PDB file of C-alpha atoms and ligand atoms in Angstrom:
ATOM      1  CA  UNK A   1     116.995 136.750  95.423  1.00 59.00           C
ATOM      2  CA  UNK A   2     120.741 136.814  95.383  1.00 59.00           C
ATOM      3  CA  UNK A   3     120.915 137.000  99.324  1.00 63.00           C
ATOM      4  CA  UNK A   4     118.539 135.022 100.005  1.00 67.00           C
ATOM      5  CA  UNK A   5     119.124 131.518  98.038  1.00 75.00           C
ATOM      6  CA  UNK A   6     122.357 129.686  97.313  1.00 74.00           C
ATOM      7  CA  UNK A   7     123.394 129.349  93.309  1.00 81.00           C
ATOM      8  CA  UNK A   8     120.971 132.151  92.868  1.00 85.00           C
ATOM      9  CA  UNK A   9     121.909 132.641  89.057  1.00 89.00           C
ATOM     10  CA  UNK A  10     121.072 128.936  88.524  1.00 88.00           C
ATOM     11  CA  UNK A  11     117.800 129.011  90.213  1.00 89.00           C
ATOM     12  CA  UNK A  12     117.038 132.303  88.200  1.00 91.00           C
ATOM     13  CA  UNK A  13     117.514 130.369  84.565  1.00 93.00           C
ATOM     14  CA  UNK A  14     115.395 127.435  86.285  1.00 92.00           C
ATOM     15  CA  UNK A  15     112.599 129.804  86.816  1.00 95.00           C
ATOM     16  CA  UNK A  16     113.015 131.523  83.591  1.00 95.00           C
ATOM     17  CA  UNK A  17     113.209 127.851  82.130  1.00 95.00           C
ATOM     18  CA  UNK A  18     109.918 127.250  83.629  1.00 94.00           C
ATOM     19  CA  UNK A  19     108.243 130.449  82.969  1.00 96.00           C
ATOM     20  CA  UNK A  20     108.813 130.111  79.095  1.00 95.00           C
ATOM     21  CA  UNK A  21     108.727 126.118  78.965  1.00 93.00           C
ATOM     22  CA  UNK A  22     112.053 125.857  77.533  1.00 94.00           C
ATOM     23  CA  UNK A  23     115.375 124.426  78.173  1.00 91.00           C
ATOM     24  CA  UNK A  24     118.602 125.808  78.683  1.00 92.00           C
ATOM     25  CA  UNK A  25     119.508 125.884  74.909  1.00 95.00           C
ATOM     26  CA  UNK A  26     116.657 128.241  74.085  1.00 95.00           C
ATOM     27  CA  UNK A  27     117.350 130.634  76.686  1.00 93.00           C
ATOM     28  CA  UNK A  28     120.998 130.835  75.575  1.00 93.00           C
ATOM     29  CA  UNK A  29     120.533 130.672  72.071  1.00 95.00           C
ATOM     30  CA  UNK A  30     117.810 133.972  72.412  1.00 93.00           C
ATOM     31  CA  UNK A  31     119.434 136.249  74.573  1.00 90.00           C
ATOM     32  CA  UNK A  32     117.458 139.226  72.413  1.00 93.00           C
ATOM     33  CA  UNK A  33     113.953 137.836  73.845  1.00 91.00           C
ATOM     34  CA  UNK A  34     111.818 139.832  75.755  1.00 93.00           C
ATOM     35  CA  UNK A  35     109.360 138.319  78.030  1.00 95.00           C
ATOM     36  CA  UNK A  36     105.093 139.837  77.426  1.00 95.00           C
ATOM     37  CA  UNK A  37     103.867 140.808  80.509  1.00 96.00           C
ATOM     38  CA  UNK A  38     102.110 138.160  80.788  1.00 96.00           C
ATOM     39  CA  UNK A  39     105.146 136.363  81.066  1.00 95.00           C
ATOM     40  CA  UNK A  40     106.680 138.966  83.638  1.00 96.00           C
ATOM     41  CA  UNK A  41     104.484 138.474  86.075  1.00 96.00           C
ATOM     42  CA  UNK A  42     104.687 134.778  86.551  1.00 95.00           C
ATOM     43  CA  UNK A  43     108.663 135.275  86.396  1.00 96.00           C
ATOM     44  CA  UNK A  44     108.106 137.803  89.331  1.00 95.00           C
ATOM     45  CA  UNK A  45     105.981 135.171  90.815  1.00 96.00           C
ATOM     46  CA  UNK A  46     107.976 133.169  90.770  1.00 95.00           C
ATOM     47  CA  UNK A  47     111.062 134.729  91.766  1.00 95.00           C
ATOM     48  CA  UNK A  48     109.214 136.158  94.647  1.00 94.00           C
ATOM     49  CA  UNK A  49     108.250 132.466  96.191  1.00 94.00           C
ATOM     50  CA  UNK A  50     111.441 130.950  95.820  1.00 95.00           C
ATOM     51  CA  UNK A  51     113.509 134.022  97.819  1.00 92.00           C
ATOM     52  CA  UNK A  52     110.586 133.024 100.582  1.00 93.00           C
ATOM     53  CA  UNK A  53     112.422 129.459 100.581  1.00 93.00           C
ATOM     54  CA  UNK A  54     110.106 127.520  98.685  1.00 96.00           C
ATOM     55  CA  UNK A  55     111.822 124.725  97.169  1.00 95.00           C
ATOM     56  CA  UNK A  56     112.092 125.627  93.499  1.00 94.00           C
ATOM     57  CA  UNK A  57     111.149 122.009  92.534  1.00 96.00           C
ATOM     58  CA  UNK A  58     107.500 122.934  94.129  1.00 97.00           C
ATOM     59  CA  UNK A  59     107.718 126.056  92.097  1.00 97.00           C
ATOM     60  CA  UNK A  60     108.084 124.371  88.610  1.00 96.00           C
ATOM     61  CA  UNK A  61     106.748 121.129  89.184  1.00 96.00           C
ATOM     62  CA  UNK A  62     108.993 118.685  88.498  1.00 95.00           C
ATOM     63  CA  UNK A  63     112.121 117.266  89.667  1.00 97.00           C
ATOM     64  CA  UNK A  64     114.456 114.156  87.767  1.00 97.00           C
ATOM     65  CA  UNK A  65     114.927 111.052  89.616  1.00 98.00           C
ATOM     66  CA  UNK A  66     116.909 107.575  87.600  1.00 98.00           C
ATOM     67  CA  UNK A  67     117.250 109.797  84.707  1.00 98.00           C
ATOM     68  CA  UNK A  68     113.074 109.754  84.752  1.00 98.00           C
ATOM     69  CA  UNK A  69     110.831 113.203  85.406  1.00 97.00           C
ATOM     70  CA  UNK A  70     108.667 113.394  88.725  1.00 98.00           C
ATOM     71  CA  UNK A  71     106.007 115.421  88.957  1.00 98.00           C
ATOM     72  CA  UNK A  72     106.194 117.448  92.748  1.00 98.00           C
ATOM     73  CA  UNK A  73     103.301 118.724  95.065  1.00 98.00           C
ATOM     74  CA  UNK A  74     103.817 120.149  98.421  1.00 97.00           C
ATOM     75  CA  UNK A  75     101.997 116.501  99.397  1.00 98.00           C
ATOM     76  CA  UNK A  76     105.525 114.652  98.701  1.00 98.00           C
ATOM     77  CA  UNK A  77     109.296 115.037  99.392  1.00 98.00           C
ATOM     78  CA  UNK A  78     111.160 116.223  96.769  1.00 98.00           C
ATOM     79  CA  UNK A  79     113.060 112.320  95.396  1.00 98.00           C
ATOM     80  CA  UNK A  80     116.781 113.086  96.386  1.00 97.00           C
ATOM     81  CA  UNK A  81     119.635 111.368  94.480  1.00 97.00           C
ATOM     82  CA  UNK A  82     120.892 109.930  97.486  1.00 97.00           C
ATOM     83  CA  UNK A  83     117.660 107.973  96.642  1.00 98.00           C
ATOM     84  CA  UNK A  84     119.359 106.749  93.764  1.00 98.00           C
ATOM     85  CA  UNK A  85     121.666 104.211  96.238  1.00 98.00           C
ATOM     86  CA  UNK A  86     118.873 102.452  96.978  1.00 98.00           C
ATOM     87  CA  UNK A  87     117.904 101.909  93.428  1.00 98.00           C
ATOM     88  CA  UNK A  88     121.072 100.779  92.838  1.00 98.00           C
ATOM     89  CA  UNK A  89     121.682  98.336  95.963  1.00 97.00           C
ATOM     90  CA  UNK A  90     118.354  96.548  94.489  1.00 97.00           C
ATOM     91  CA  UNK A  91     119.601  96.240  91.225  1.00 96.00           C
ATOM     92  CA  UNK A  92     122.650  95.013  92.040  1.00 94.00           C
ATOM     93  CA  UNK A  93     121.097  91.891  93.567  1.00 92.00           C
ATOM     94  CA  UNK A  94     120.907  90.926  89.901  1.00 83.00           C
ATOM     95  CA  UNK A  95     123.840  89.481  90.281  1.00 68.00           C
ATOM     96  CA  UNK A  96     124.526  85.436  90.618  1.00 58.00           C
ATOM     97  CA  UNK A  97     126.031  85.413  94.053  1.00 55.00           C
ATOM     98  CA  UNK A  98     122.653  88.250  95.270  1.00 60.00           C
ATOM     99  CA  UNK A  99     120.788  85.714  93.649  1.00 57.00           C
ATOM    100  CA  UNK A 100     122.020  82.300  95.291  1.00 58.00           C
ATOM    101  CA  UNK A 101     119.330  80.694  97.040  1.00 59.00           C
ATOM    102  CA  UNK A 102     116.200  82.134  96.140  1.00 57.00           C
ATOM    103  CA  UNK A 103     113.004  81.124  94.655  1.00 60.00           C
ATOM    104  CA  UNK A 104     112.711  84.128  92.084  1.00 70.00           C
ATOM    105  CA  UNK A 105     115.061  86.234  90.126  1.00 80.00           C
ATOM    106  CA  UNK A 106     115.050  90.236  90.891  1.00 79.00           C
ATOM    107  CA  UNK A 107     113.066  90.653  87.696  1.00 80.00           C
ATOM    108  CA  UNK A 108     110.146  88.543  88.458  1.00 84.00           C
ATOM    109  CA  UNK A 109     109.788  89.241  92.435  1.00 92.00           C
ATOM    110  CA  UNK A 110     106.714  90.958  94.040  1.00 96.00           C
ATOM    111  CA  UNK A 111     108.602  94.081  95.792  1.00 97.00           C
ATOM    112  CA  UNK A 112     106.617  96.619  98.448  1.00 98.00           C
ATOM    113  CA  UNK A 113     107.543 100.204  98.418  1.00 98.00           C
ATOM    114  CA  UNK A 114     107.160 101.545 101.830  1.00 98.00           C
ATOM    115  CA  UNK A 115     106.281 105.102 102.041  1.00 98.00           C
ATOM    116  CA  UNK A 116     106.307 105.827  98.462  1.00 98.00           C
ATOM    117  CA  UNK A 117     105.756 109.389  98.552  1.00 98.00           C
ATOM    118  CA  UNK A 118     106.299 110.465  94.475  1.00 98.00           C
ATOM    119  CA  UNK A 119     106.283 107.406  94.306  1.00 98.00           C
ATOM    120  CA  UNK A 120     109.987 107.839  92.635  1.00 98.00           C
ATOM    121  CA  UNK A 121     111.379 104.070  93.875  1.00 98.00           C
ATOM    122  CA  UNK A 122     107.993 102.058  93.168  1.00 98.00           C
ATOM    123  CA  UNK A 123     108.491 103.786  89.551  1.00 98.00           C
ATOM    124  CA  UNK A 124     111.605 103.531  89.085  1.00 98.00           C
ATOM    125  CA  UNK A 125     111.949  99.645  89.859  1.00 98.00           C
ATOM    126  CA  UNK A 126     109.058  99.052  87.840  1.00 98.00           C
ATOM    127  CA  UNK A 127     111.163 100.482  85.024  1.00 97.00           C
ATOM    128  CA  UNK A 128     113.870  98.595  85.440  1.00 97.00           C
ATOM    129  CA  UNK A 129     112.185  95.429  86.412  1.00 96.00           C
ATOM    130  CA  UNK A 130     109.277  94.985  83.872  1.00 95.00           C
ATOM    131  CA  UNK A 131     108.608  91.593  85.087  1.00 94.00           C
ATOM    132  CA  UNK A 132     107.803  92.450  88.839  1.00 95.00           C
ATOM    133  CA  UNK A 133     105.140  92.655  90.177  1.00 96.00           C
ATOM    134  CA  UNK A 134     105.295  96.031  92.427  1.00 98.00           C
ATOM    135  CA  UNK A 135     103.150  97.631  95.288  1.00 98.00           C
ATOM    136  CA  UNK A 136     103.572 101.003  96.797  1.00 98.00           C
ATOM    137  CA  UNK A 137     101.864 102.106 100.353  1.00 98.00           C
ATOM    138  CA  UNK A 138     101.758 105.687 102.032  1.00 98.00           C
ATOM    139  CA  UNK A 139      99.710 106.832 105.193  1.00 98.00           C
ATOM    140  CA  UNK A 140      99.230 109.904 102.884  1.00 98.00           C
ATOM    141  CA  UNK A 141      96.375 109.826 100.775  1.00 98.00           C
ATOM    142  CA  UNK A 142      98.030 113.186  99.271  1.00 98.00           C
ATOM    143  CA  UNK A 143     100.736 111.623  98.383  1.00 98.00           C
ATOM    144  CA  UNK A 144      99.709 108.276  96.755  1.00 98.00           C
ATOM    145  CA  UNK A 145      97.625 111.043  94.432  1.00 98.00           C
ATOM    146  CA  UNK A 146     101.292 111.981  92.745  1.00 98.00           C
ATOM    147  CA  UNK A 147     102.437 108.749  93.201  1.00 98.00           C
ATOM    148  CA  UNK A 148      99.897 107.616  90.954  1.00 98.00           C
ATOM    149  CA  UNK A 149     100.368 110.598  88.318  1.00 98.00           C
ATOM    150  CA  UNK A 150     103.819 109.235  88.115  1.00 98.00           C
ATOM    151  CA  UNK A 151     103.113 106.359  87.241  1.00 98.00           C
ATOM    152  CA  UNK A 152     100.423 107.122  85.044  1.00 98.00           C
ATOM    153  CA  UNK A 153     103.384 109.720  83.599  1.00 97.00           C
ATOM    154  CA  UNK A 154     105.052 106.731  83.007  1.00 98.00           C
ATOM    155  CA  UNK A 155     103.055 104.425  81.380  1.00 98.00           C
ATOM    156  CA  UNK A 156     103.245 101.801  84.537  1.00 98.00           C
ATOM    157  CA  UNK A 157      99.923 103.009  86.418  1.00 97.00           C
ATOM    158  CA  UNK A 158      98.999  99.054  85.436  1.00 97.00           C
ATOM    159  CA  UNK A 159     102.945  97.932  86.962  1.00 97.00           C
ATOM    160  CA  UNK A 160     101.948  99.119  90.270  1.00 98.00           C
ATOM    161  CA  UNK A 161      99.245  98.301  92.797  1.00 98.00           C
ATOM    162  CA  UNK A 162      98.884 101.669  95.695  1.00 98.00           C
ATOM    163  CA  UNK A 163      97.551 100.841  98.711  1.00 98.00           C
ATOM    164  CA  UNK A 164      96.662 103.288 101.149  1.00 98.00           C
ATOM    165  CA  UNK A 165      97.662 102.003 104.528  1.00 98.00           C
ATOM    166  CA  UNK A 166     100.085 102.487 107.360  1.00 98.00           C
ATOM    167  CA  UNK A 167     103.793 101.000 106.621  1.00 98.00           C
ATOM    168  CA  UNK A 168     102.748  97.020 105.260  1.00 98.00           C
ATOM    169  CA  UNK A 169      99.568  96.833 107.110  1.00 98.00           C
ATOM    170  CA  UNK A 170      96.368  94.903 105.217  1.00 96.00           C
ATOM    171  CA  UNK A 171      98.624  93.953 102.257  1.00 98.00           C
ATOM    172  CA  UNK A 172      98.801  90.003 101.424  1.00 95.00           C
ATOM    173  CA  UNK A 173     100.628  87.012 100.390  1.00 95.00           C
ATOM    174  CA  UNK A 174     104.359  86.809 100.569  1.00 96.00           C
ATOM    175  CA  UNK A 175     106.956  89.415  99.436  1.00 97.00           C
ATOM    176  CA  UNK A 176     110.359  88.615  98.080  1.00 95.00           C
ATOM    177  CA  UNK A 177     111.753  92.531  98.892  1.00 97.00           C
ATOM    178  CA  UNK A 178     110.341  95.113 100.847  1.00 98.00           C
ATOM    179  CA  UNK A 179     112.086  98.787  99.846  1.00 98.00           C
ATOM    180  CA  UNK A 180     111.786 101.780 101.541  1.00 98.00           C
ATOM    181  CA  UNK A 181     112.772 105.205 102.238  1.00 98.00           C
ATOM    182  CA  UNK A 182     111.462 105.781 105.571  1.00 98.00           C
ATOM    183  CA  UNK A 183     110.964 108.840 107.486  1.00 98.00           C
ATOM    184  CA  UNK A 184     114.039 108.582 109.663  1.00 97.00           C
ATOM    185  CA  UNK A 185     115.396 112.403 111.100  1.00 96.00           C
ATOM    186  CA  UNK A 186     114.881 112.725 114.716  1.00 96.00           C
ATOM    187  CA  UNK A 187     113.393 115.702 116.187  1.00 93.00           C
ATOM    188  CA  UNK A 188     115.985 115.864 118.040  1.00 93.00           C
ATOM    189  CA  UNK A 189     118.172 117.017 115.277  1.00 91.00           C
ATOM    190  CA  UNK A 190     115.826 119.060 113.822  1.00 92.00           C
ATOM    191  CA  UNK A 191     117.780 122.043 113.904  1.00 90.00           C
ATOM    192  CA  UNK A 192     120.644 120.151 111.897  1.00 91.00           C
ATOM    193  CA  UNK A 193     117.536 120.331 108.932  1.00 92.00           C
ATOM    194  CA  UNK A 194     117.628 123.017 106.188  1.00 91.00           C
ATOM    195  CA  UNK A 195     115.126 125.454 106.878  1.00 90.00           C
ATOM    196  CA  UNK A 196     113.593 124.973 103.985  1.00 91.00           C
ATOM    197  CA  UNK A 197     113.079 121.476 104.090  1.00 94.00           C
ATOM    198  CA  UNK A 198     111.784 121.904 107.387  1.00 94.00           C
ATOM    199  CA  UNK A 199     109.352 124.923 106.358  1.00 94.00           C
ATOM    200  CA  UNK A 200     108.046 123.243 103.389  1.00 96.00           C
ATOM    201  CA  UNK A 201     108.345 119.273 103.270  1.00 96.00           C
ATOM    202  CA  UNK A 202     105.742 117.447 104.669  1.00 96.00           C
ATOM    203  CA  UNK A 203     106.660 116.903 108.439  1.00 95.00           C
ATOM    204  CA  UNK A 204     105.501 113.012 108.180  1.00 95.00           C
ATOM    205  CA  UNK A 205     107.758 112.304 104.947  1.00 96.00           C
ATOM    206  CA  UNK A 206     110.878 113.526 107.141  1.00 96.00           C
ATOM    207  CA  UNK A 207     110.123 113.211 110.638  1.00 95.00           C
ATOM    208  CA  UNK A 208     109.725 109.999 112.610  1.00 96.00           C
ATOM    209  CA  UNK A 209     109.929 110.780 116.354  1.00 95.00           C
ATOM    210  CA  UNK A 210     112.333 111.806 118.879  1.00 94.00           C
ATOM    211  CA  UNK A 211     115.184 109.242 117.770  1.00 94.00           C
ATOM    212  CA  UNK A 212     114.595 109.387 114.015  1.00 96.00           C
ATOM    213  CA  UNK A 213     114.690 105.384 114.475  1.00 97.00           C
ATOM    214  CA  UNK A 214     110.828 104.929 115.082  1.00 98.00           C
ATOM    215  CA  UNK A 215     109.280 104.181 111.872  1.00 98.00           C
ATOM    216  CA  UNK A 216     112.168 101.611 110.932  1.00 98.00           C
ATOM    217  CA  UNK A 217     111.532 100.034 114.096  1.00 98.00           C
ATOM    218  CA  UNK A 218     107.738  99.130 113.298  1.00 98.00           C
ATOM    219  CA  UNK A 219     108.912  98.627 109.874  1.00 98.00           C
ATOM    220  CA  UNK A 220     111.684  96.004 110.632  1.00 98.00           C
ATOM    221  CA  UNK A 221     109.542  92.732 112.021  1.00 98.00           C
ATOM    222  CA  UNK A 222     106.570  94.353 109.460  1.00 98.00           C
ATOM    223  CA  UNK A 223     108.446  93.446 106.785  1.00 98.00           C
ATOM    224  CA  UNK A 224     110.181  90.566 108.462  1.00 98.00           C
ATOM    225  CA  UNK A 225     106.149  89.033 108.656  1.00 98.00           C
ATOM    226  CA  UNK A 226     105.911  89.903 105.001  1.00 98.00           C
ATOM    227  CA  UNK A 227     108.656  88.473 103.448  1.00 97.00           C
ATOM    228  CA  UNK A 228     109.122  84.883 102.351  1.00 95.00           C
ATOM    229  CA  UNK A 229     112.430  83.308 103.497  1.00 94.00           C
ATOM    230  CA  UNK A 230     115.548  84.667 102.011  1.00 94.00           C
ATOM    231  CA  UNK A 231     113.478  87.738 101.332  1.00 95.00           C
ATOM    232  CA  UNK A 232     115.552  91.065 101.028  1.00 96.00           C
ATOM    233  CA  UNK A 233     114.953  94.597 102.913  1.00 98.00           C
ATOM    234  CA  UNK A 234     116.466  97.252 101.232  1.00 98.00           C
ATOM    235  CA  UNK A 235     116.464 100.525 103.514  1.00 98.00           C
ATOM    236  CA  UNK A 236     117.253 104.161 102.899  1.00 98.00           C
ATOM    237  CA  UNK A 237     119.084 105.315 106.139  1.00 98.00           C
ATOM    238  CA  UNK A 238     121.589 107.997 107.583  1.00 96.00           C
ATOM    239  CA  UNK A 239     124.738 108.154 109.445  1.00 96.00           C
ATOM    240  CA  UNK A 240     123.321 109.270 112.512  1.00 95.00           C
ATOM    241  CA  UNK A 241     120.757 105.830 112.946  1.00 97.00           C
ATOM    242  CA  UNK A 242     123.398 103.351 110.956  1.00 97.00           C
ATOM    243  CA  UNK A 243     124.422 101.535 114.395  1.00 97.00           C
ATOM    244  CA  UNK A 244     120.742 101.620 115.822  1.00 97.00           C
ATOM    245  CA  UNK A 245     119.466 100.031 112.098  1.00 98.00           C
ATOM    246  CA  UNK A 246     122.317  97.779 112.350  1.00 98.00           C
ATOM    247  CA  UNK A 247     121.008  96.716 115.885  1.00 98.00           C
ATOM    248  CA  UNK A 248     117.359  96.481 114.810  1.00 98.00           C
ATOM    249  CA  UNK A 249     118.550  94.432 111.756  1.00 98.00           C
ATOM    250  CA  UNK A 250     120.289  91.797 114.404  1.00 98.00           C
ATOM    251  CA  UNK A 251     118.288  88.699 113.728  1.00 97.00           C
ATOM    252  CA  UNK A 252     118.564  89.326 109.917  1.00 98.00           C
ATOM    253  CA  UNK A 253     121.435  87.720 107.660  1.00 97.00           C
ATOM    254  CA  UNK A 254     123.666  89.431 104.844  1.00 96.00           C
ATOM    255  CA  UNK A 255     123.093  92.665 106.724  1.00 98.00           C
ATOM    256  CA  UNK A 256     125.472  95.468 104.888  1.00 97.00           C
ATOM    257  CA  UNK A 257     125.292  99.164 105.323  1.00 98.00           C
ATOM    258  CA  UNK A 258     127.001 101.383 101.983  1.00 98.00           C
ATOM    259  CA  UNK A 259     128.244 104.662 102.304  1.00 97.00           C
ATOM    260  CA  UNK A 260     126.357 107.593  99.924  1.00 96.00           C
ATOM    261  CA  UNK A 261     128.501 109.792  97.416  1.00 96.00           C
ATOM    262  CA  UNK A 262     129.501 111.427 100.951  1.00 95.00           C
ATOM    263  CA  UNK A 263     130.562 108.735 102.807  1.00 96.00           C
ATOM    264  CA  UNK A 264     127.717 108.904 104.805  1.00 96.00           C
ATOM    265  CA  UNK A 265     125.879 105.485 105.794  1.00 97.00           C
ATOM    266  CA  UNK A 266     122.923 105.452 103.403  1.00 98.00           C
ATOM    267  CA  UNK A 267     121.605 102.336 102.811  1.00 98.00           C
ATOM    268  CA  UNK A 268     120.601  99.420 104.467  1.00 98.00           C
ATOM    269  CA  UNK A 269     120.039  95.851 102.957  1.00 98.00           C
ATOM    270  CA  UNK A 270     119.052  92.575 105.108  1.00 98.00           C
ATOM    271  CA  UNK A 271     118.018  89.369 104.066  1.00 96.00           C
ATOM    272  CA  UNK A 272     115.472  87.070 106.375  1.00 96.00           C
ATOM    273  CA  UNK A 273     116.956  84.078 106.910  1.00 95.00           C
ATOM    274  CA  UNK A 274     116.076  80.737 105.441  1.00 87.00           C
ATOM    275  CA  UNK A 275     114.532  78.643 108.259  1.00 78.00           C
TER     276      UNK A 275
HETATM  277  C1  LIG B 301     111.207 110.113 103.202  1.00 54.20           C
HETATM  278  S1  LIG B 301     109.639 110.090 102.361  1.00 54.20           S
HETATM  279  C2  LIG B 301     110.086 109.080 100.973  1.00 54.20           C
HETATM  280  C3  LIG B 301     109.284 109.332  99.737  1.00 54.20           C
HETATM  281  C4  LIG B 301     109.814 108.603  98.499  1.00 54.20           C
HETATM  282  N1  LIG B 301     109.781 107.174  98.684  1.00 54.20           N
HETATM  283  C5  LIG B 301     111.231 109.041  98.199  1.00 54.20           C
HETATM  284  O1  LIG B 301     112.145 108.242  98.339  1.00 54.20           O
HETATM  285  O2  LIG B 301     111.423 110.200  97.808  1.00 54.20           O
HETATM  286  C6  LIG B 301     108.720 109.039 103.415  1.00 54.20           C
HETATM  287  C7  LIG B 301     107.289 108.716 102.974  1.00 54.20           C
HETATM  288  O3  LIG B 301     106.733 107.804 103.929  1.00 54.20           O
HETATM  289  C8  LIG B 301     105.398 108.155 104.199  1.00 54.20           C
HETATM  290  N2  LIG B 301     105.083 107.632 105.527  1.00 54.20           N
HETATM  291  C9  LIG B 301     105.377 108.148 106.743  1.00 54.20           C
HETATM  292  N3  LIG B 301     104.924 107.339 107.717  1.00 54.20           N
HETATM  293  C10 LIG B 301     104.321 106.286 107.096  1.00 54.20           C
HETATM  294  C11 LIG B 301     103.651 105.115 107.564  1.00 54.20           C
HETATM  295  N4  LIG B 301     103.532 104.870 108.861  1.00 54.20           N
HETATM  296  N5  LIG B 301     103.142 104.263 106.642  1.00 54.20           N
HETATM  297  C12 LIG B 301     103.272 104.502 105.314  1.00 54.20           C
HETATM  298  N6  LIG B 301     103.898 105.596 104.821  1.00 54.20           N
HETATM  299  C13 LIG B 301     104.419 106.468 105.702  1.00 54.20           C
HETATM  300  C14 LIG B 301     105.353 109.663 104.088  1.00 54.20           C
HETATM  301  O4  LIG B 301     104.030 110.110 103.841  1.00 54.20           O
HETATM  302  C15 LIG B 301     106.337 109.893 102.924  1.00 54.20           C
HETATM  303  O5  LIG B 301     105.647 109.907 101.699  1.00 54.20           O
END
């Protein structure tokens, strides 16, 4: 596996890790332990699948997103902490000066998630927000399945209403926020995409056309029709559609694009302006 995967010693303990459904203290604190063959084989296994590329979160299972464990199919993308930004741009309109001007606080609004995939935003808001009332939509009836065994992970299957529809369509009443991390890689940089992500991601959770701007462009006056005024659109984006988001996001008000861990553009908040 060495060759063929990068930190190859830590994707050999996660494996291990996973193989005798332990953590990182038990392996270290038994170095004597032998595995049964039973045990062998599924290391092998699984060894074997993850030098082929396959992500080793669809391996074990799992992956941690806002300090909170996902459960991972093949049917979702893998939650990224980049992710995380757009956890945090909600959260911070908390504040008194977010807040100016609107009906609702942030802990009481009724928030769409937009392509919820794990369902790792719709979750994790509803954790942090226990008074909101949240609703998640995918065009993938695959992934709304996990989604849904997040939640139910979670205790907050009741916190969340899935609907399984195309961007906002056939959902009702106002919003106050509309969140999403939309497809949003071109094909035309395609070849800038790991290999693996491109192998083994779903295609529809990372692709959106030629531009890599086409699902935010339906989704833009969608959720501009679905908010209330003063209603917030908090966007997951990247460097390479930041000016074409900031174009689509013209007509909107408090428009701000922050910068990722990287410095990269990453996410994209907008509020519809008050009539
Ligand atoms: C980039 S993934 C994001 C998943 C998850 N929210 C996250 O942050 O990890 C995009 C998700 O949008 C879904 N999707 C793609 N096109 C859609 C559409 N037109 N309507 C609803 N969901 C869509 C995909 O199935 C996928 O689950």
């Amino acid at each position: 596996m060495a060759d063929k995967v990068p930190s190859p010693r830590m994707n050999a303990e996660l494996l291990l890790m996973f193989t005798l459904d332990c953590d990182r203290a038990y392996l270290y604190a038994h170095p004597e332990r032998e595995l049964t063959t039973g045990e062998s084989a599924r290391y092998e296994g699984a060894l074997a699948e993850r030098a082929r590329g396959v992500p080793a979160q669809y391996i074990t299972g799992h992956q941690e997103f806002w300090g909170m464990d996902f459960i991972v199919t093949p049917a979702v993308l893998i939650p990224r902490p980049e992710t995380e930004h757009v956890i945090e741009s909600v959260l911070e309109l908390r504040t008194p000066s977010a807040a100016a001007g609107r009906r609702r606080t942030l802990d009481t609004m009724r928030i769409a998630d937009v392509g919820t995939g794990s369902g790792c935003i719709a979750v994790a808001l509803a954790k942090e927000l226990p008074g909101a009332e949240i609703h998640a939509t995918d065009i993938s009836a695959g992934a709304l399945e996990v989604a849904r065994a997040n939640a139910a992970r979670h205790q907050l299957e009741k916190r969340i209403h899935f609907h399984h529809t195309d961007l906002l369509r056939g959902l009702h009443g106002e919003f106050d926020m509309v969140v999403s991390n939309p497809p949003y890689v071109g094909e035309t940089e395609a070849d800038q995409v790991q290999l693996e992500v491109r192998k083994f991601e779903p295609r529809d959770a990372v692709f959106a056309g030629q531009r890599g701007t086409e699902v935010i462009a339906r989704l833009v006056p969608q959720a501009h029709a679905a908010l209330g005024p003063g209603g917030w659109l908090v966007m997951e984006i990247s460097g390479a559609i930041a000016e074409e988001t900031k174009h689509l996001l013209r007509a909107w008000v408090e428009v701000a694009i922050t910068p990722d861990l990287q410095g990269i553009s990453r996410v994209a908040r907008a509020r519809k302006p008050a009539p």
